[in-house]
Short mmCIF file of C-alpha atoms in Angstrom, two decimals:
data_model
loop_
_atom_site.label_atom_id
_atom_site.label_comp_id
_atom_site.label_asym_id
_atom_site.label_seq_id
_atom_site.Cartn_x
_atom_site.Cartn_y
_atom_site.Cartn_z
CA MET A 1 -14.99 -18.45 81.73
CA THR A 2 -15.19 -17.24 78.13
CA TYR A 3 -18.36 -15.29 78.87
CA ILE A 4 -16.81 -13.63 81.92
CA LEU A 5 -13.81 -12.56 79.83
CA ILE A 6 -16.12 -11.20 77.12
CA PHE A 7 -18.04 -9.26 79.78
CA ILE A 8 -14.99 -7.76 81.51
CA SER A 9 -13.34 -6.95 78.21
CA ALA A 10 -16.41 -5.25 76.72
CA VAL A 11 -17.34 -3.25 79.82
CA PHE A 12 -13.96 -2.13 81.10
CA VAL A 13 -10.98 -2.93 78.87
CA ASN A 14 -12.34 -2.29 75.38
CA ASN A 15 -15.13 0.10 76.30
CA ILE A 16 -16.96 0.98 73.10
CA VAL A 17 -16.94 4.73 73.81
CA LEU A 18 -13.73 5.27 75.73
CA SER A 19 -11.32 3.03 73.83
CA GLN A 20 -12.96 2.43 70.45
CA PHE A 21 -14.57 5.89 70.11
CA LEU A 22 -17.92 4.65 68.80
CA GLY A 23 -21.01 6.48 70.03
CA ILE A 24 -19.30 9.77 70.82
CA CYS A 25 -22.29 11.81 69.59
CA PRO A 26 -24.79 10.46 72.16
CA PHE A 27 -21.99 10.26 74.72
CA LEU A 28 -21.44 14.02 74.50
CA GLY A 29 -25.00 15.01 73.64
CA VAL A 30 -27.06 13.08 76.19
CA SER A 31 -24.67 13.31 79.12
CA LYS A 32 -25.68 16.58 80.72
CA LYS A 33 -28.06 14.98 83.22
CA ILE A 34 -27.96 11.57 84.90
CA ASN A 35 -31.67 10.94 84.23
CA THR A 36 -31.25 11.26 80.48
CA ALA A 37 -28.09 9.15 80.61
CA LEU A 38 -29.98 6.39 82.44
CA GLY A 39 -32.78 6.48 79.88
CA MET A 40 -30.39 6.33 76.95
CA SER A 41 -28.42 3.52 78.60
CA GLY A 42 -31.52 1.40 79.09
CA ALA A 43 -32.66 1.95 75.53
CA VAL A 44 -29.20 1.06 74.18
CA VAL A 45 -29.07 -2.20 76.16
CA PHE A 46 -32.47 -3.21 74.85
CA VAL A 47 -31.97 -2.27 71.19
CA MET A 48 -28.35 -3.46 70.97
CA THR A 49 -29.25 -6.92 72.26
CA ILE A 50 -32.22 -7.35 69.92
CA SER A 51 -30.44 -5.94 66.87
CA THR A 52 -27.37 -8.12 67.45
CA ILE A 53 -29.55 -11.24 67.54
CA PHE A 54 -31.39 -10.28 64.35
CA THR A 55 -28.30 -9.21 62.41
CA TYR A 56 -26.41 -12.34 63.49
CA VAL A 57 -29.22 -14.59 62.30
CA ILE A 58 -29.48 -12.70 58.99
CA GLN A 59 -25.72 -12.90 58.49
CA LYS A 60 -25.53 -16.63 59.14
CA SER A 61 -28.76 -17.66 57.40
CA ILE A 62 -28.92 -15.31 54.40
CA LEU A 63 -25.81 -13.25 53.70
CA GLU A 64 -23.15 -15.96 54.11
CA PRO A 65 -25.00 -18.93 52.52
CA TYR A 66 -25.93 -16.89 49.46
CA HIS A 67 -22.48 -15.25 49.25
CA ILE A 68 -23.85 -11.73 49.51
CA ALA A 69 -21.89 -10.69 52.59
CA PHE A 70 -20.87 -7.52 50.75
CA LEU A 71 -24.38 -6.24 51.56
CA GLN A 72 -23.69 -6.55 55.30
CA THR A 73 -23.49 -2.86 56.23
CA ILE A 74 -26.55 -1.70 54.30
CA THR A 75 -28.54 -4.73 55.49
CA TYR A 76 -27.59 -4.08 59.10
CA ILE A 77 -28.53 -0.40 58.85
CA LEU A 78 -31.94 -1.28 57.43
CA VAL A 79 -32.52 -4.00 60.04
CA ILE A 80 -31.54 -1.72 62.93
CA ALA A 81 -33.75 1.12 61.67
CA ALA A 82 -36.68 -1.26 61.15
CA LEU A 83 -36.20 -2.84 64.59
CA VAL A 84 -36.13 0.53 66.31
CA GLN A 85 -39.35 1.53 64.53
CA LEU A 86 -40.97 -1.82 65.34
CA VAL A 87 -39.97 -1.62 69.01
CA GLU A 88 -41.31 1.93 69.14
CA ILE A 89 -44.68 0.87 67.68
CA ILE A 90 -44.97 -2.18 69.95
CA LEU A 91 -44.05 -0.21 73.08
CA LYS A 92 -46.56 2.49 72.18
CA LYS A 93 -49.34 -0.15 71.99
CA ILE A 94 -48.32 -2.49 74.82
CA SER A 95 -46.70 -0.20 77.39
CA PRO A 96 -47.41 3.50 76.91
CA ALA A 97 -45.67 4.28 80.21
CA LEU A 98 -42.40 2.68 79.06
CA TYR A 99 -42.80 4.35 75.66
CA GLN A 100 -43.13 7.73 77.39
CA ALA A 101 -40.16 6.94 79.65
CA LEU A 102 -37.90 6.15 76.71
CA GLY A 103 -39.26 9.13 74.80
CA VAL A 104 -36.78 10.53 72.31
CA PHE A 105 -34.11 7.93 73.10
CA LEU A 106 -35.49 5.22 70.81
CA PRO A 107 -35.32 7.32 67.61
CA LEU A 108 -31.86 8.56 68.64
CA ILE A 109 -30.61 4.99 68.79
CA THR A 110 -31.23 4.57 65.06
CA THR A 111 -28.27 6.87 64.43
CA ASN A 112 -26.09 5.51 67.24
CA CYS A 113 -23.07 3.93 65.56
CA THR A 114 -22.39 1.64 68.53
CA ILE A 115 -25.37 -0.51 67.53
CA LEU A 116 -24.02 -1.03 64.01
CA GLY A 117 -20.47 -1.38 65.30
CA VAL A 118 -21.36 -4.20 67.69
CA ALA A 119 -23.38 -6.02 65.02
CA ILE A 120 -20.34 -5.97 62.72
CA MET A 121 -17.85 -6.79 65.50
CA VAL A 122 -19.58 -10.02 66.53
CA ILE A 123 -19.19 -11.29 62.98
CA GLN A 124 -15.56 -10.15 62.75
CA LYS A 125 -14.75 -11.80 66.08
CA ASN A 126 -16.41 -15.01 64.84
CA PHE A 127 -18.64 -15.31 67.93
CA ASN A 128 -21.46 -17.83 68.13
CA LEU A 129 -24.98 -16.58 68.92
CA LEU A 130 -24.67 -16.84 72.71
CA GLU A 131 -21.26 -15.13 72.74
CA SER A 132 -22.72 -12.44 70.47
CA VAL A 133 -25.57 -11.78 72.90
CA VAL A 134 -23.19 -11.65 75.88
CA PHE A 135 -20.92 -9.28 73.94
CA ALA A 136 -23.85 -7.05 72.94
CA ILE A 137 -25.23 -6.82 76.48
CA SER A 138 -21.75 -6.25 77.93
CA THR A 139 -20.91 -3.59 75.39
CA ALA A 140 -24.21 -1.83 76.03
CA LEU A 141 -23.58 -1.96 79.78
CA GLY A 142 -20.09 -0.54 79.21
CA PHE A 143 -21.60 2.24 77.10
CA GLY A 144 -24.11 2.91 79.87
CA LEU A 145 -21.44 2.89 82.58
CA ALA A 146 -19.30 5.39 80.69
CA LEU A 147 -22.32 7.56 79.91
CA ILE A 148 -23.57 7.61 83.50
CA LEU A 149 -20.12 8.30 84.97
CA PHE A 150 -19.57 11.08 82.45
CA SER A 151 -22.98 12.64 83.10
CA GLY A 152 -22.34 12.57 86.85
CA ILE A 153 -19.05 14.37 86.37
CA ARG A 154 -20.67 16.90 84.03
CA GLU A 155 -23.43 17.59 86.56
CA GLN A 156 -20.80 18.29 89.20
CA LEU A 157 -18.83 20.49 86.81
CA SER A 158 -21.95 22.55 86.06
CA MET A 159 -21.94 23.69 89.71
CA VAL A 160 -18.31 24.82 89.61
CA LYS A 161 -17.06 28.16 88.33
CA LEU A 162 -14.83 27.42 85.34
CA PRO A 163 -12.69 29.75 83.27
CA LYS A 164 -14.75 31.23 80.42
CA GLY A 165 -12.76 29.39 77.73
CA MET A 166 -13.29 25.99 79.38
CA GLU A 167 -17.08 26.11 79.73
CA GLY A 168 -19.22 23.72 77.68
CA THR A 169 -17.55 21.55 75.07
CA PRO A 170 -13.88 22.11 76.06
CA ILE A 171 -14.34 20.84 79.61
CA ALA A 172 -16.54 17.99 78.34
CA LEU A 173 -13.84 16.82 75.94
CA LEU A 174 -11.13 17.15 78.58
CA THR A 175 -13.26 15.17 81.04
CA ALA A 176 -13.96 12.48 78.43
CA GLY A 177 -10.23 12.18 77.79
CA LEU A 178 -9.47 11.81 81.49
CA LEU A 179 -12.23 9.22 81.83
CA ALA A 180 -10.75 7.29 78.89
CA LEU A 181 -7.34 7.38 80.58
CA ALA A 182 -8.90 6.05 83.78
CA PHE A 183 -10.43 3.14 81.87
CA MET A 184 -7.04 2.39 80.31
CA GLY A 185 -6.00 1.26 83.80
CA PHE A 186 -8.09 -1.89 83.22
CA ALA A 187 -6.00 -2.85 80.16
CA GLY A 188 -3.91 -5.42 82.03
CA ILE A 189 -6.90 -7.42 83.27
CA VAL A 190 -7.76 -9.22 80.01
CA LYS A 191 -5.40 -9.98 77.15
#
């Protein structure tokens, strides 16, 4: 039951983009087409899960036992950047097709603050490793859901004649706000 609550909470109630406002840059920047949103979502799920496992293990086996937890943020940034580079190199060698499919999304994830945010949150929430993995996957799926919904709405809005002052960023921000309000409707599901 705990894992189901973590999943529902991370995807709907405490959506990383729409209620915690982490990852706004890729949310606004990569959401003009559904295809790019799908690619970014897949890459985020993959990298967030792997980086959460690695940062959790480093936190529990190195930073906490040696009382150097104050190095958490810089360590996590370095680990995430190294993992993204390592995944990129491995994918290029093993699966060139998948590497081409992910394209520019892997390097973009290095600067996605949701990856770092989730790595820090699992420690703050005092999750064990399995709960951390469930939280990371759920959060990434919530990020993907918000990104895909938003990109679908933006694609539809691109076919509509809007007032000159609302084109581009203004309508995107207004739409993001309305989407965040819609997700607030899930707030009563999980305490």
